Structures are given as C-alpha cells and as structure tokens.
PDB file of C-alpha atoms and ligand atoms in Angstrom:
ATOM      1  CA  UNK A 183     115.318 142.045  25.530  1.00  0.00           C
ATOM      2  CA  UNK A 184     116.503 144.404  22.831  1.00  0.00           C
ATOM      3  CA  UNK A 185     117.399 147.954  23.824  1.00  0.00           C
ATOM      4  CA  UNK A 186     117.480 149.096  20.234  1.00  0.00           C
ATOM      5  CA  UNK A 187     115.743 152.445  20.856  1.00  0.00           C
ATOM      6  CA  UNK A 188     118.243 153.563  23.489  1.00  0.00           C
ATOM      7  CA  UNK A 189     121.185 152.370  21.428  1.00  0.00           C
ATOM      8  CA  UNK A 190     119.893 154.176  18.364  1.00  0.00           C
ATOM      9  CA  UNK A 191     119.418 157.425  20.303  1.00  0.00           C
ATOM     10  CA  UNK A 192     122.921 157.167  21.802  1.00  0.00           C
ATOM     11  CA  UNK A 193     124.475 156.452  18.395  1.00  0.00           C
ATOM     12  CA  UNK A 194     122.580 159.300  16.739  1.00  0.00           C
ATOM     13  CA  UNK A 195     123.687 161.712  19.462  1.00  0.00           C
ATOM     14  CA  UNK A 196     127.346 160.653  19.172  1.00  0.00           C
ATOM     15  CA  UNK A 197     127.154 160.963  15.381  1.00  0.00           C
ATOM     16  CA  UNK A 198     126.438 164.673  15.755  1.00  0.00           C
ATOM     17  CA  UNK A 199     129.945 165.015  17.237  1.00  0.00           C
ATOM     18  CA  UNK A 200     131.712 163.138  14.439  1.00  0.00           C
ATOM     19  CA  UNK A 201     134.967 164.713  13.315  1.00  0.00           C
ATOM     20  CA  UNK A 202     134.688 163.958   9.606  1.00  0.00           C
ATOM     21  CA  UNK A 203     135.836 167.065   7.719  1.00  0.00           C
ATOM     22  CA  UNK A 204     137.596 164.981   5.037  1.00  0.00           C
ATOM     23  CA  UNK A 205     134.973 162.416   4.073  1.00  0.00           C
ATOM     24  CA  UNK A 206     132.040 164.498   5.289  1.00  0.00           C
ATOM     25  CA  UNK A 207     130.540 161.145   6.257  1.00  0.00           C
ATOM     26  CA  UNK A 208     129.452 161.231   9.891  1.00  0.00           C
ATOM     27  CA  UNK A 209     128.899 157.912  11.684  1.00  0.00           C
ATOM     28  CA  UNK A 210     127.639 157.105  15.164  1.00  0.00           C
ATOM     29  CA  UNK A 211     127.796 153.794  16.987  1.00  0.00           C
ATOM     30  CA  UNK A 212     126.634 152.455  20.332  1.00  0.00           C
ATOM     31  CA  UNK A 213     127.244 149.188  22.125  1.00  0.00           C
ATOM     32  CA  UNK A 214     125.308 147.548  24.956  1.00  0.00           C
ATOM     33  CA  UNK A 215     127.289 145.494  27.472  1.00  0.00           C
ATOM     34  CA  UNK A 216     126.161 142.372  29.280  1.00  0.00           C
ATOM     35  CA  UNK A 217     125.919 144.422  32.488  1.00  0.00           C
ATOM     36  CA  UNK A 218     123.466 146.806  30.860  1.00  0.00           C
ATOM     37  CA  UNK A 219     125.649 149.798  30.062  1.00  0.00           C
ATOM     38  CA  UNK A 220     125.634 151.705  26.797  1.00  0.00           C
ATOM     39  CA  UNK A 221     128.734 153.300  25.272  1.00  0.00           C
ATOM     40  CA  UNK A 222     128.625 155.465  22.171  1.00  0.00           C
ATOM     41  CA  UNK A 223     131.170 156.845  19.737  1.00  0.00           C
ATOM     42  CA  UNK A 224     131.682 158.687  16.479  1.00  0.00           C
ATOM     43  CA  UNK A 225     134.277 158.549  13.741  1.00  0.00           C
ATOM     44  CA  UNK A 226     137.380 160.685  14.246  1.00  0.00           C
ATOM     45  CA  UNK A 227     139.245 161.566  11.055  1.00  0.00           C
ATOM     46  CA  UNK A 228     142.710 163.046  10.614  1.00  0.00           C
ATOM     47  CA  UNK A 229     144.505 165.219   8.040  1.00  0.00           C
ATOM     48  CA  UNK A 230     146.799 162.220   7.603  1.00  0.00           C
ATOM     49  CA  UNK A 231     143.884 160.203   6.269  1.00  0.00           C
ATOM     50  CA  UNK A 232     144.758 156.635   7.365  1.00  0.00           C
ATOM     51  CA  UNK A 233     145.166 157.828  10.945  1.00  0.00           C
ATOM     52  CA  UNK A 234     141.439 158.329  11.473  1.00  0.00           C
ATOM     53  CA  UNK A 235     139.179 155.694  12.970  1.00  0.00           C
ATOM     54  CA  UNK A 236     135.581 154.521  12.891  1.00  0.00           C
ATOM     55  CA  UNK A 237     132.650 155.208  15.186  1.00  0.00           C
ATOM     56  CA  UNK A 238     132.526 151.562  16.284  1.00  0.00           C
ATOM     57  CA  UNK A 239     136.160 151.750  17.403  1.00  0.00           C
ATOM     58  CA  UNK A 240     135.478 154.851  19.520  1.00  0.00           C
ATOM     59  CA  UNK A 241     132.499 153.146  21.183  1.00  0.00           C
ATOM     60  CA  UNK A 242     134.491 149.977  21.868  1.00  0.00           C
ATOM     61  CA  UNK A 243     137.354 152.033  23.338  1.00  0.00           C
ATOM     62  CA  UNK A 244     134.970 153.852  25.687  1.00  0.00           C
ATOM     63  CA  UNK A 245     133.502 150.518  26.760  1.00  0.00           C
ATOM     64  CA  UNK A 246     136.880 148.927  27.459  1.00  0.00           C
ATOM     65  CA  UNK A 247     138.150 151.978  29.346  1.00  0.00           C
ATOM     66  CA  UNK A 248     135.097 151.733  31.618  1.00  0.00           C
ATOM     67  CA  UNK A 249     135.701 148.044  32.265  1.00  0.00           C
ATOM     68  CA  UNK A 250     133.130 146.630  29.831  1.00  0.00           C
ATOM     69  CA  UNK A 251     134.145 143.413  28.092  1.00  0.00           C
ATOM     70  CA  UNK A 252     131.081 141.805  26.526  1.00  0.00           C
ATOM     71  CA  UNK A 253     128.879 143.361  23.824  1.00  0.00           C
ATOM     72  CA  UNK A 254     125.374 141.930  23.520  1.00  0.00           C
ATOM     73  CA  UNK A 255     123.892 144.388  20.996  1.00  0.00           C
ATOM     74  CA  UNK A 256     125.191 147.235  18.820  1.00  0.00           C
ATOM     75  CA  UNK A 257     123.898 149.968  16.537  1.00  0.00           C
ATOM     76  CA  UNK A 258     125.649 151.845  13.730  1.00  0.00           C
ATOM     77  CA  UNK A 259     124.021 154.869  12.144  1.00  0.00           C
ATOM     78  CA  UNK A 260     124.906 157.049   9.179  1.00  0.00           C
ATOM     79  CA  UNK A 261     123.163 158.950   6.434  1.00  0.00           C
ATOM     80  CA  UNK A 262     123.761 156.135   3.962  1.00  0.00           C
ATOM     81  CA  UNK A 263     122.203 153.257   2.112  1.00  0.00           C
ATOM     82  CA  UNK A 264     123.642 150.644   4.454  1.00  0.00           C
ATOM     83  CA  UNK A 265     126.574 151.581   6.679  1.00  0.00           C
ATOM     84  CA  UNK A 266     127.783 148.137   7.674  1.00  0.00           C
ATOM     85  CA  UNK A 267     130.924 148.014   9.843  1.00  0.00           C
ATOM     86  CA  UNK A 268     134.216 147.882   7.935  1.00  0.00           C
ATOM     87  CA  UNK A 269     136.360 144.755   8.048  1.00  0.00           C
ATOM     88  CA  UNK A 270     138.592 146.019  10.850  1.00  0.00           C
ATOM     89  CA  UNK A 271     135.617 146.998  12.976  1.00  0.00           C
ATOM     90  CA  UNK A 272     134.030 143.592  12.447  1.00  0.00           C
ATOM     91  CA  UNK A 273     137.152 142.053  13.954  1.00  0.00           C
ATOM     92  CA  UNK A 274     137.149 144.599  16.800  1.00  0.00           C
ATOM     93  CA  UNK A 275     133.456 143.970  17.525  1.00  0.00           C
ATOM     94  CA  UNK A 276     133.977 140.202  17.387  1.00  0.00           C
ATOM     95  CA  UNK A 277     136.670 140.505  20.067  1.00  0.00           C
ATOM     96  CA  UNK A 278     133.899 141.401  22.531  1.00  0.00           C
ATOM     97  CA  UNK A 279     130.654 140.226  20.897  1.00  0.00           C
ATOM     98  CA  UNK A 280     129.502 136.601  20.676  1.00  0.00           C
ATOM     99  CA  UNK A 281     128.234 135.277  17.358  1.00  0.00           C
ATOM    100  CA  UNK A 282     124.612 135.661  18.394  1.00  0.00           C
ATOM    101  CA  UNK A 283     124.952 139.387  19.232  1.00  0.00           C
ATOM    102  CA  UNK A 284     122.846 141.665  17.029  1.00  0.00           C
ATOM    103  CA  UNK A 285     124.415 144.496  15.054  1.00  0.00           C
ATOM    104  CA  UNK A 286     121.736 146.864  13.792  1.00  0.00           C
ATOM    105  CA  UNK A 287     122.571 149.081  10.822  1.00  0.00           C
ATOM    106  CA  UNK A 288     120.502 152.263  10.618  1.00  0.00           C
ATOM    107  CA  UNK A 289     120.187 155.388   8.581  1.00  0.00           C
ATOM    108  CA  UNK A 290     119.349 158.547  10.500  1.00  0.00           C
ATOM    109  CA  UNK A 291     115.645 157.696  10.432  1.00  0.00           C
ATOM    110  CA  UNK A 292     115.767 154.219  11.902  1.00  0.00           C
ATOM    111  CA  UNK A 293     116.563 150.562  11.424  1.00  0.00           C
ATOM    112  CA  UNK A 294     117.560 149.342   7.972  1.00  0.00           C
ATOM    113  CA  UNK A 295     118.913 145.878   8.623  1.00  0.00           C
ATOM    114  CA  UNK A 296     119.975 143.698  11.545  1.00  0.00           C
ATOM    115  CA  UNK A 297     122.832 141.222  11.387  1.00  0.00           C
ATOM    116  CA  UNK A 298     124.199 138.535  13.691  1.00  0.00           C
ATOM    117  CA  UNK A 299     127.841 139.060  14.548  1.00  0.00           C
ATOM    118  CA  UNK A 300     128.596 135.577  13.213  1.00  0.00           C
ATOM    119  CA  UNK A 301     127.166 136.559   9.823  1.00  0.00           C
ATOM    120  CA  UNK A 302     129.176 139.784   9.668  1.00  0.00           C
ATOM    121  CA  UNK A 303     132.436 137.962  10.389  1.00  0.00           C
ATOM    122  CA  UNK A 304     132.219 134.281   9.513  1.00  0.00           C
ATOM    123  CA  UNK A 305     135.314 132.245  10.335  1.00  0.00           C
ATOM    124  CA  UNK A 306     136.824 135.239  12.133  1.00  0.00           C
ATOM    125  CA  UNK A 307     140.320 135.018  13.535  1.00  0.00           C
ATOM    126  CA  UNK A 308     140.730 133.847  17.126  1.00  0.00           C
ATOM    127  CA  UNK A 309     144.040 133.463  18.935  1.00  0.00           C
ATOM    128  CA  UNK A 310     145.284 130.119  20.250  1.00  0.00           C
ATOM    129  CA  UNK A 311     142.359 128.204  18.760  1.00  0.00           C
ATOM    130  CA  UNK A 312     139.875 129.506  21.322  1.00  0.00           C
ATOM    131  CA  UNK A 313     136.286 128.428  20.726  1.00  0.00           C
ATOM    132  CA  UNK A 314     134.769 130.294  17.839  1.00  0.00           C
ATOM    133  CA  UNK A 315     132.127 132.733  18.997  1.00  0.00           C
ATOM    134  CA  UNK A 316     129.343 131.582  16.690  1.00  0.00           C
TER     135      UNK A 316
HETATM  136  N1  THU B 465     133.109 154.808   9.068  1.00  0.00           N
HETATM  137  C1  THU B 465     132.686 154.483  10.333  1.00  0.00           C
HETATM  138  O1  THU B 465     132.921 155.247  11.281  1.00  0.00           O
HETATM  139  N2  THU B 465     132.020 153.314  10.522  1.00  0.00           N
HETATM  140  C2  THU B 465     131.647 152.469   9.523  1.00  0.00           C
HETATM  141  O2  THU B 465     130.989 151.470   9.794  1.00  0.00           O
HETATM  142  C3  THU B 465     132.033 152.749   8.135  1.00  0.00           C
HETATM  143  C4  THU B 465     132.886 153.948   7.922  1.00  0.00           C
HETATM  144  C5  THU B 465     133.807 156.090   8.858  1.00  0.00           C
HETATM  145  C6  THU B 465     135.259 156.034   8.544  1.00  0.00           C
HETATM  146  C7  THU B 465     135.470 157.369   7.869  1.00  0.00           C
HETATM  147  O3  THU B 465     135.676 158.362   8.861  1.00  0.00           O
HETATM  148  C8  THU B 465     134.151 157.639   7.176  1.00  0.00           C
HETATM  149  O4  THU B 465     133.205 156.767   7.774  1.00  0.00           O
HETATM  150  C9  THU B 465     134.175 157.403   5.683  1.00  0.00           C
HETATM  151  O5  THU B 465     134.645 156.150   5.381  1.00  0.00           O
END
C-alpha cells in the first residue's frame, strides 16, 4: 500500500531545511524502505558550486547510514513545474530501488506525476551483469 501522504509530509518538512543559497531552489525528498521506515533529505549546496548535492542523495545517505537497503517508494518535492530527479540521482535511486518502485514528483501543493523507477532510468548501469531491476 502506498504511503504517499507520509512521504510527502516528510519531504516537505526536509525541504524547509534546504541549504540552497546559490540556486534558491529548495528541494525535499523522502524514501520508504521495505521494512517500513521513512528517511528524508534536502539539497545541500556549496560556495564551490559542483560540491553541492541533491535532496534525493541526502535521503539515500540517511537511509544507508541507518541500515536501509531497499527503497519501495519515493517522493521529491520542489516549487517547480516538474522536479524530476537528475541523472545522477536516478542512478543512486536505482542502486536501491527495483524497477517497479514508484517515484512521485510533487510541487509544494501535492502530487504532479508518478513514475516507475524503470521508466526514469531505462537500461541503467549494473555491475557484473547483475539482473536488471526492471
Ligand atoms: N536538486 C535536487 O535536490 N533534486 C532534484 O531532483 C533536482 C535538483 C537541487 C540541486 C541544486 O541544489 C538545486 O536543486 C538546483 O539545481
């Protein structure tokens, strides 16, 4: 069963803590693990611009540090037309999310569009020819 509402609330809350003084584009993300836990994150920018990172990456890092390894659903939220995860974050999400996992893209008011992980990153890279997660 989807836990969209909780994920959206967690992502929105994390977004309020975004450190985005350079782009002024605050993003929040939240991931749900297969054992039912939710981890959230925001983007963290840096004066040396390429050194910043995305909200999805923060959420994934929090999940991994707490022992989570499998993402079953995720939400990204920003005040934007459609804040889909960047290419790098698609690869980072795909490391832990099977192809059928839902990634919901929201503005600050609610759901805009839902994607399957496999549609966000078709033919994604896997090491050693492991089974593709689609
Ligand atoms: N950003 C995210 O955190 N997630 C996305 O899905 C897209 C972009 C951040 C990176 C940067 O801090 C700001 O948004 C502008 O690109």
